[in-house]
Coordinates of C-alpha atoms and ligand atoms in Angstrom, one line a residue:
X251 CA 114.8 27.7 110.9
X252 CA 117.7 30.0 111.6
X253 CA 117.4 31.4 115.1
X254 CA 119.4 33.7 117.4
X255 CA 119.2 33.8 121.1
X256 CA 120.5 37.0 122.7
X257 CA 121.7 36.6 126.3
X258 CA 122.9 33.1 127.3
X259 CA 122.2 33.0 131.1
X260 CA 119.8 30.6 132.8
X261 CA 117.1 31.3 130.3
X262 CA 119.0 31.9 127.1
X263 CA 121.5 29.0 127.3
X264 CA 118.7 26.5 127.9
X265 CA 116.5 28.1 125.2
X266 CA 119.3 28.0 122.7
X267 CA 120.2 24.3 123.4
X268 CA 116.5 23.3 123.4
X269 CA 115.8 25.1 120.1
X270 CA 118.8 23.4 118.5
X271 CA 117.6 20.0 119.9
X272 CA 114.3 20.6 118.0
X273 CA 116.4 20.8 114.8
X274 CA 116.8 24.6 114.3
X275 CA 120.1 26.3 113.6
X276 CA 120.9 28.4 116.6
X277 CA 123.4 31.1 117.3
X278 CA 123.6 32.1 121.0
X279 CA 125.0 35.6 121.6
X280 CA 126.4 36.9 124.8
X281 CA 128.7 39.8 125.8
X282 CA 130.5 37.6 128.3
X283 CA 133.5 35.9 126.6
X284 CA 134.0 33.4 129.5
X285 CA 130.3 32.3 129.2
X286 CA 130.6 31.9 125.5
X287 CA 133.7 29.8 125.8
X288 CA 132.2 27.6 128.5
X289 CA 129.0 27.0 126.5
X290 CA 131.0 26.2 123.4
X291 CA 132.9 23.5 125.2
X292 CA 129.6 22.0 126.4
X293 CA 130.1 23.2 130.0
X294 CA 127.2 25.4 131.2
X295 CA 128.4 28.2 133.5
X296 CA 125.7 27.2 136.0
X297 CA 124.3 23.9 137.3
X298 CA 121.2 22.7 135.4
X299 CA 120.4 19.0 135.1
X300 CA 120.4 17.7 131.5
X301 CA 121.8 20.9 130.0
X302 CA 125.4 19.8 129.4
X303 CA 124.2 16.7 127.4
X304 CA 121.9 18.9 125.3
X305 CA 124.7 21.4 124.5
X306 CA 127.1 18.7 123.5
X307 CA 124.7 16.9 121.3
X308 CA 123.5 20.0 119.5
X309 CA 127.0 21.2 118.9
X310 CA 128.1 17.8 117.6
X311 CA 125.3 17.9 115.1
X312 CA 126.5 21.4 114.0
X313 CA 123.2 23.0 115.0
X314 CA 124.4 25.3 117.8
X315 CA 127.1 27.9 118.1
X316 CA 127.9 30.6 120.7
X317 CA 129.5 33.9 120.0
X318 CA 130.1 37.4 121.3
X319 CA 129.6 38.8 117.8
X320 CA 125.9 39.7 117.2
X321 CA 126.5 40.1 113.4
X322 CA 126.7 36.3 113.2
X323 CA 123.0 36.3 114.1
X324 CA 122.3 38.6 111.1
X325 CA 120.8 35.9 108.9
X326 CA 118.5 34.5 111.6
X327 CA 114.7 34.8 111.0
X328 CA 113.7 34.7 114.6
X329 CA 115.7 36.5 117.4
X330 CA 114.9 35.5 121.0
X331 CA 115.7 38.2 123.6
X332 CA 116.6 36.3 126.8
X333 CA 118.7 38.8 128.8
X334 CA 118.3 39.5 132.5
X335 CA 116.1 42.2 134.1
X336 CA 117.5 42.4 137.6
X337 CA 116.2 44.7 140.3
X338 CA 117.7 48.2 140.1
X339 CA 120.1 49.0 142.9
X340 CA 118.3 51.0 145.6
X341 CA 114.8 50.7 144.1
X342 CA 112.1 48.2 143.4
X343 CA 111.9 48.7 139.6
X344 CA 113.4 46.3 137.1
X345 CA 116.5 47.3 135.2
X346 CA 115.6 46.9 131.5
X347 CA 118.8 48.3 130.1
X348 CA 120.0 44.9 129.0
X349 CA 116.8 44.3 127.0
X350 CA 117.1 47.7 125.4
X351 CA 120.8 47.0 124.5
X352 CA 119.9 43.6 123.0
X353 CA 117.3 45.1 120.7
X354 CA 119.6 48.0 119.8
X355 CA 122.4 45.5 118.9
X356 CA 119.9 43.5 116.7
X357 CA 118.5 46.7 115.0
X358 CA 121.1 47.0 112.2
X359 CA 120.5 43.3 111.2
X360 CA 116.7 43.3 111.1
X361 CA 114.7 43.1 107.9
X362 CA 111.0 43.0 107.1
X363 CA 111.0 39.2 107.4
X364 CA 112.7 39.2 110.9
X365 CA 110.7 38.4 114.1
X366 CA 112.1 39.7 117.4
X367 CA 110.6 37.6 120.3
X368 CA 111.1 38.9 123.8
X369 CA 111.3 36.2 126.5
X370 CA 112.8 38.2 129.4
X371 CA 110.4 39.2 132.3
X372 CA 109.7 42.9 131.7
X373 CA 107.5 45.7 133.0
X374 CA 104.2 45.9 131.1
X375 CA 104.6 48.3 128.3
X376 CA 108.1 47.3 127.3
X377 CA 107.1 45.3 124.2
X378 CA 105.0 48.2 122.8
X379 CA 107.9 50.5 123.3
X380 CA 110.4 48.2 121.7
X381 CA 108.1 47.6 118.7
X382 CA 108.4 51.3 118.1
X383 CA 112.2 51.0 118.2
X384 CA 112.4 48.4 115.5
X385 CA 109.4 49.7 113.4
X386 CA 111.6 51.3 110.8
X387 CA 113.1 47.9 109.8
X388 CA 109.6 46.3 109.1
X389 CA 110.5 43.5 111.5
X390 CA 107.8 42.1 113.8
X391 CA 107.9 42.3 117.6
X392 CA 106.4 39.6 119.8
X393 CA 106.4 38.8 123.5
X394 CA 106.6 35.1 124.5
X395 CA 107.1 34.9 128.3
X396 CA 109.0 32.0 129.7
X397 CA 107.8 30.0 132.7
X398 CA 110.7 27.6 133.2
X399 CA 111.9 26.7 136.7
X400 CA 115.6 26.4 137.5
X401 CA 116.5 22.8 138.1
X402 CA 113.8 21.7 135.6
X403 CA 114.7 24.2 132.9
X404 CA 115.3 21.7 130.0
X405 CA 112.0 19.8 130.7
X406 CA 110.0 23.0 131.1
X407 CA 111.4 24.4 127.8
X408 CA 110.8 21.3 125.7
X409 CA 107.5 20.5 127.3
X410 CA 105.9 23.7 128.6
X411 CA 102.5 23.7 130.1
X412 CA 101.4 26.6 127.9
X413 CA 102.7 29.0 125.3
X414 CA 101.7 32.6 125.4
X415 CA 102.3 34.8 122.3
X416 CA 101.9 38.6 122.8
X417 CA 101.5 40.1 119.3
X418 CA 100.7 43.3 117.5
X419 CA 97.1 43.8 116.1
X420 CA 96.0 42.5 112.8
X421 CA 97.9 40.8 110.0
X422 CA 101.5 41.5 111.1
X423 CA 100.7 39.9 114.5
X424 CA 99.2 36.8 112.8
X425 CA 102.1 36.4 110.5
X426 CA 104.6 36.7 113.4
X427 CA 102.5 34.1 115.4
X428 CA 102.7 31.7 112.4
X429 CA 106.5 32.0 112.3
X430 CA 106.7 31.2 116.0
X431 CA 104.4 28.3 115.5
X432 CA 107.0 26.9 113.0
X433 CA 109.7 27.3 115.6
X434 CA 107.6 25.5 118.2
X435 CA 106.1 23.0 115.8
X436 CA 107.3 19.9 117.7
X437 CA 106.1 21.4 121.0
X438 CA 102.7 22.2 119.6
X439 CA 102.1 18.7 118.2
X440 CA 102.0 17.6 121.9
X441 CA 98.7 19.6 122.2
X442 CA 100.5 22.2 124.3
X443 CA 97.9 25.0 124.9
X444 CA 98.8 28.2 123.0
X445 CA 97.2 31.6 123.7
X446 CA 97.5 34.6 121.5
X447 CA 97.2 37.9 123.3
X448 CA 98.1 41.6 123.0
X449 CA 101.6 42.7 124.2
X450 CA 100.4 44.0 127.6
X451 CA 98.5 40.8 128.5
X452 CA 101.5 38.6 127.6
X453 CA 103.8 40.7 129.8
X454 CA 101.3 40.6 132.6
X455 CA 100.8 36.9 132.4
X456 CA 104.3 36.3 133.5
X457 CA 104.3 38.9 136.3
X458 CA 100.9 37.7 137.5
X459 CA 102.0 34.0 137.5
X460 CA 105.1 34.7 139.6
X461 CA 103.1 37.0 142.0
X462 CA 100.5 34.3 142.5
X463 CA 103.2 31.7 143.3
X464 CA 104.9 34.1 145.7
X465 CA 101.5 34.7 147.3
X466 CA 100.8 31.0 147.7
X467 CA 104.1 30.5 149.5
X468 CA 103.7 33.5 151.7
X469 CA 100.1 32.5 152.5
X470 CA 101.2 29.2 153.9
X471 CA 104.1 30.8 155.7
X472 CA 101.6 33.2 157.3
X473 CA 99.6 30.1 158.4
X474 CA 102.9 28.8 159.8
X475 CA 103.2 31.9 162.0
X476 CA 99.7 31.1 163.3
X477 CA 100.6 27.5 163.8
X478 CA 103.6 28.5 165.8
X479 CA 101.4 30.8 167.9
X480 CA 98.7 28.1 168.5
X481 CA 100.7 24.8 168.6
X482 CA 99.3 23.5 165.3
X483 CA 101.2 21.8 162.5
X484 CA 101.5 23.7 159.2
X485 CA 102.5 20.6 157.1
X486 CA 99.3 18.8 158.1
X487 CA 97.3 22.1 157.5
X488 CA 98.9 22.3 154.0
X489 CA 98.1 18.7 153.2
X490 CA 94.5 19.1 154.3
X491 CA 93.7 22.4 152.5
X492 CA 95.7 21.2 149.5
X493 CA 93.3 18.2 149.0
X494 CA 90.7 20.7 147.8
X495 CA 91.7 20.9 144.1
X496 CA 90.5 24.5 144.0
X497 CA 93.5 25.2 146.3
X498 CA 96.0 22.4 145.3
X499 CA 99.0 21.2 147.4
X500 CA 101.7 22.5 145.1
X501 CA 103.7 25.6 146.3
X502 CA 102.2 25.2 149.8
X503 CA 105.5 24.1 151.3
X504 CA 106.0 26.2 154.4
X505 CA 109.5 27.0 155.6
X506 CA 112.2 29.6 155.0
X507 CA 110.3 31.1 152.0
X508 CA 111.2 32.1 148.5
X509 CA 114.4 33.5 147.1
X510 CA 116.2 33.3 143.7
X511 CA 116.6 35.6 140.8
X512 CA 112.9 35.7 139.9
X513 CA 110.1 35.8 142.5
X514 CA 111.5 38.4 144.9
X515 CA 112.5 40.9 142.2
X516 CA 109.5 40.2 140.0
X517 CA 107.0 41.1 142.8
X518 CA 108.9 44.3 143.5
X519 CA 109.2 45.3 139.9
X520 CA 105.4 44.7 139.6
X521 CA 104.7 47.0 142.5
X522 CA 107.0 49.6 141.0
X523 CA 105.3 49.4 137.5
X524 CA 101.8 49.4 139.0
X525 CA 102.7 52.6 140.8
X526 CA 103.8 54.2 137.5
X527 CA 100.5 53.2 136.0
X528 CA 98.5 54.7 138.9
X529 CA 97.4 51.2 140.0
X530 CA 99.6 50.7 143.0
X531 CA 96.6 49.8 145.3
X532 CA 95.9 46.8 143.1
X533 CA 99.1 45.1 144.1
X534 CA 99.7 46.8 147.5
X535 CA 99.2 43.3 149.1
X536 CA 102.5 42.2 147.5
X537 CA 104.4 44.3 150.0
X538 CA 102.8 42.1 152.7
X539 CA 103.8 39.0 150.7
X540 CA 107.4 40.3 150.7
X541 CA 107.4 41.0 154.4
X542 CA 105.9 37.6 155.4
X543 CA 108.7 36.1 153.3
X544 CA 111.5 38.2 154.9
X545 CA 110.1 37.5 158.4
X546 CA 110.7 33.8 158.0
X547 CA 114.5 34.4 157.8
X548 CA 114.5 36.3 161.0
X549 CA 112.2 33.7 162.7
X550 CA 114.6 30.9 161.6
X551 CA 117.5 32.7 163.3
X552 CA 115.3 33.2 166.5
X553 CA 114.4 29.5 166.6
X554 CA 118.0 28.4 166.1
X555 CA 119.3 30.8 168.8
X556 CA 116.5 29.7 171.2
X557 CA 117.3 26.0 170.6
X558 CA 120.9 26.8 171.5
X559 CA 120.0 28.3 174.9
X560 CA 119.8 32.0 173.8
X561 CA 123.2 32.7 172.2
X562 CA 125.2 31.8 169.1
X563 CA 128.4 33.3 170.4
X564 CA 131.4 30.9 169.8
X565 CA 129.1 28.0 168.8
X566 CA 129.6 26.0 165.6
X567 CA 126.5 26.1 163.4
X568 CA 126.4 24.0 160.3
X569 CA 124.1 25.1 157.5
X570 CA 123.0 22.5 155.0
X571 CA 122.3 24.3 151.7
X572 CA 123.4 27.6 150.1
X573 CA 121.4 27.6 146.9
X574 CA 118.0 29.3 146.9
X575 CA 116.5 25.9 146.2
X576 CA 117.7 22.3 145.5
X577 CA 119.0 21.2 142.1
X578 CA 120.4 24.7 141.4
X579 CA 123.7 26.4 142.1
X580 CA 122.0 29.8 142.1
X581 CA 122.5 31.8 145.3
X582 CA 120.7 35.0 144.2
X583 CA 118.7 36.2 147.2
X584 CA 119.2 32.8 148.8
X585 CA 117.2 32.5 152.1
X586 CA 119.8 30.0 153.3
X587 CA 122.7 32.4 152.9
X588 CA 120.7 35.3 154.4
X589 CA 120.3 33.2 157.5
X590 CA 123.9 32.1 157.5
X591 CA 125.0 35.7 157.4
X592 CA 122.6 36.8 160.2
X593 CA 123.9 34.0 162.5
X594 CA 127.5 34.9 161.7
X595 CA 126.9 38.6 162.6
X596 CA 125.4 37.4 165.9
X597 CA 128.7 35.6 166.8
X598 CA 128.0 32.1 165.5
X599 CA 130.8 30.1 163.9
X600 CA 129.0 29.3 160.7
X601 CA 130.0 26.5 158.3
X602 CA 128.0 26.2 155.1
X603 CA 127.8 23.2 152.8
X604 CA 126.0 22.6 149.5
X605 CA 126.4 20.0 146.7
X606 CA 126.6 22.6 143.9
X607 CA 126.5 26.2 145.1
X608 CA 129.7 26.7 147.2
X609 CA 131.6 28.5 144.5
X610 CA 128.8 31.0 143.9
X611 CA 128.2 31.4 147.6
X612 CA 131.9 32.2 148.2
X613 CA 131.7 35.0 145.7
X614 CA 128.7 36.6 147.4
X615 CA 129.6 35.9 151.1
X616 CA 133.4 35.3 151.3
X617 CA 133.3 35.8 155.0
X618 CA 131.6 32.5 155.7
X619 CA 133.3 29.2 156.1
X620 CA 132.5 26.6 153.4
X621 CA 133.1 22.8 153.5
X622 CA 132.1 20.7 150.5
X623 CA 131.7 17.3 152.2
X624 CA 128.5 17.0 154.2
X625 CA 129.9 14.8 157.0
X626 CA 132.9 16.9 157.4
X627 CA 130.8 20.1 157.6
X628 CA 128.5 18.5 160.2
X629 CA 131.4 17.2 162.4
X630 CA 131.6 19.0 165.7
X631 CA 128.4 21.2 165.1
X632 CA 126.4 22.3 168.1
X633 CA 123.4 22.9 165.8
X634 CA 122.6 21.7 162.3
X635 CA 120.2 23.9 160.2
X636 CA 118.6 22.3 157.0
X637 CA 117.9 25.4 154.8
X638 CA 117.9 24.0 151.2
X639 CA 116.2 20.7 150.8
X640 CA 118.7 18.8 148.6
X641 CA 117.9 15.1 148.4
X642 CA 121.1 14.3 150.2
X643 CA 120.0 16.3 153.3
X644 CA 116.5 14.9 153.3
X645 CA 118.0 11.4 153.4
X646 CA 120.3 12.0 156.3
X647 CA 120.2 9.3 158.9
X648 CA 119.5 10.7 162.4
X649 CA 121.6 8.1 164.2
X650 CA 124.6 8.4 162.0
X651 CA 124.4 12.2 162.0
X652 CA 124.3 12.1 165.8
X653 CA 127.7 10.4 165.9
X654 CA 129.3 13.5 164.2
X655 CA 127.9 16.4 166.2
X656 CA 128.7 18.0 169.5
X657 CA 125.1 19.1 170.1
X658 CA 122.1 17.2 168.8
X659 CA 120.1 20.3 167.7
X660 CA 118.4 20.1 164.3
X661 CA 116.4 23.0 162.8
X662 CA 114.5 22.0 159.7
X663 CA 113.9 25.1 157.7
X664 CA 112.1 23.4 154.9
X665 CA 109.8 20.9 156.8
X666 CA 111.2 17.9 155.0
X667 CA 112.4 15.7 157.8
X668 CA 110.3 13.3 159.9
X669 CA 110.4 14.8 163.4
X670 CA 109.6 11.5 165.2
X671 CA 112.7 9.8 163.7
X672 CA 115.0 12.6 164.7
X673 CA 113.5 12.9 168.2
X674 CA 113.8 9.1 168.7
X675 CA 117.5 9.4 167.9
X676 CA 117.9 11.9 170.7
X677 CA 117.8 15.1 168.7
X678 CA 116.1 18.4 169.7
X679 CA 114.1 18.9 166.5
X680 CA 112.7 22.4 165.7
X681 CA 110.9 23.6 162.6
X682 CA 109.0 26.6 161.2
X683 CA 105.3 26.2 161.8
X684 CA 105.4 22.8 163.6
X685 CA 105.3 22.0 167.3
Ligands
UGA784 C1 110.1 30.7 139.3 C2 108.8 30.2 138.7 O1 108.4 29.0 139.4 C3 108.9 29.9 137.2 O2 107.6 29.5 136.7 C4 109.4 31.2 136.5 O3 109.6 30.9 135.1 C5 110.7 31.6 137.1 O4 110.5 31.9 138.5 C6 111.2 32.8 136.4 O5 110.5 33.9 136.5 O6 112.1 32.7 135.6 P1 112.4 29.6 140.1 O7 112.8 30.9 140.5 O8 113.3 28.7 139.3 O9 111.0 29.7 139.2 O10 112.0 28.8 141.4 P2 110.7 28.2 142.1 O11 110.7 26.7 141.9 O12 109.5 29.0 141.7 O13 111.0 28.5 143.6 C7 111.2 29.8 144.1 C8 111.4 29.8 145.6 O14 110.3 29.5 146.3 C9 112.5 28.9 146.1 O15 113.4 29.6 147.0 C10 111.8 27.8 146.8 O16 112.5 27.2 147.8 C11 110.6 28.5 147.3 N1 109.4 27.7 147.5 C12 108.8 27.0 146.5 C13 108.9 27.6 148.8 O17 109.4 28.1 149.8 N2 107.7 26.8 149.0 C14 107.1 26.1 148.0 O18 106.1 25.5 148.2 C15 107.7 26.3 146.7

C-alpha cells in the first residue's frame, strides 16, 4: 500500500521505516530539511538501536523516501500523522499546532478513499475535531495511538503488544479499520490483540497508559521516601510486592524518577484537558505524582551534598549519564541533567559523561563540562553519581574505578549497583531509598 508519514521524529521516522520493512511504499514528510537529508542517507538524527539498518534496507529496496514536499504524499491511501505535541510554554496543556498543521497540509491532497490515521499523543477530543476539518474531502479519520518506548522503538513498532483503532461510527469507521488492517496485516497475523473503539477512548487509552506508568514509578519512589525515613530497602520492597502478579515488578524501579519527552508532559496535558472538561478532580492525583517525581531530583542533590560533608563548592563531581534513560540520546526533561545543573548552581565542578547524549546535552546545558570517555570523566572526581543506568555504568568495577578518583563517594541514582561490592572496595555507597 502507498503510505505517507507526516512528521519524522522519534515516532514518525521509526514508523516510516517499519512500514516500509513490511513491504509498503512509504513517503516520510518533515518540514526540517536537515532531518530529511539525514534520514535519506540512512543516518537517523537520533540514537535508536536497529533504526539505521532498517532505513538503509528499505531505501535500497526502493520502498522508502523522505521529503519536505507534502505533495509527494498525494497518491498515498493512508496518511499517518506522527508530529510532536510538546508542552506549551508556561502552561500544562499540550501544543497541538503541529498536528493541526499536518492535517491542513494534507487537506488539499485528500480524496474519498484516503484514510488519515493520527498517532500523535493528543488531548481527548482532537480526533473528532480533525474529522470535521477533513469531512469535506470524504476522507476517513482514525486515531491509532502509539505505545513504543525509545530505545526499543523498532521492536515495539513491529511487534506491538496491542493495536487500538479509534474510528467514527458505522460503516465509514469499519471501512477505515479494514484499510488499517491491510497496513498492519503482517503484525495482525502474529495474533496481536486489536481493539476498535470510538475516537475519545482511543485518545484516552494512550494518556491513561502513560499516566498509569508514571503513577507506578512515583508510587515506588514514594515508598523509597518511606524507606529512607525508616531504614528499609526499596529494592527489596519492590521485588517482594512485584511478585504478586496483580502488581507486577515492571516499572517499580525506584530512583531518580521519570523524564523524557512523554510521561512528564503527558500527565500535565492530561490534567489540563481534564480541567477543560470539568473533570479535574479525577486526575488531581497526577499533581502529586509529578511532585513525588520532582522531589527525587532534589533528594538526589541532598544525598550527594551530604556524602561530601555538606558542600559542593570547588569539588569535582562526575555524573554518569545525561540521557533521560539508557539506550537513548534524548535529553528532554532528563532527570540526570536536572541534577547536574542543580549541583553546578551550588558550586560543584560538574563533569557529565554519556555514551550517546553528549551532543544533545551540550545544546540544552552548554554551561556544564562534558567528557566522552568514562574513565577520563571519572578521573580526579570527589564523588561519582550514576544517574542514567547505561550497561557500561552498571558494569563498572569498584576496584578499578577507585584507582581513578580522588574521593571514593558513589551515589547510585538508579539502584542498579550492588552496594556490598562497592563498600567492600572502600567506597561510601549511597542510594535513593536504600540504607
Ligand atoms: C513512554 C512509555 O513507556 C511508552 O509506552 C510510550 O509510547 C511513550 O512514553 C510515548 O508516550 O511515546 P519512553 O518515554 O520511551 O516511553 O520511556 P519509558 O521507558 O517509559 O521511561 C520513562 C522514564 O521513566 C525514564 O526516565 C525512566 O528512567 C523512568 N523509569 C522507568 C523509572 O524511573 N523507573 C522505572 O521502573 C521505569
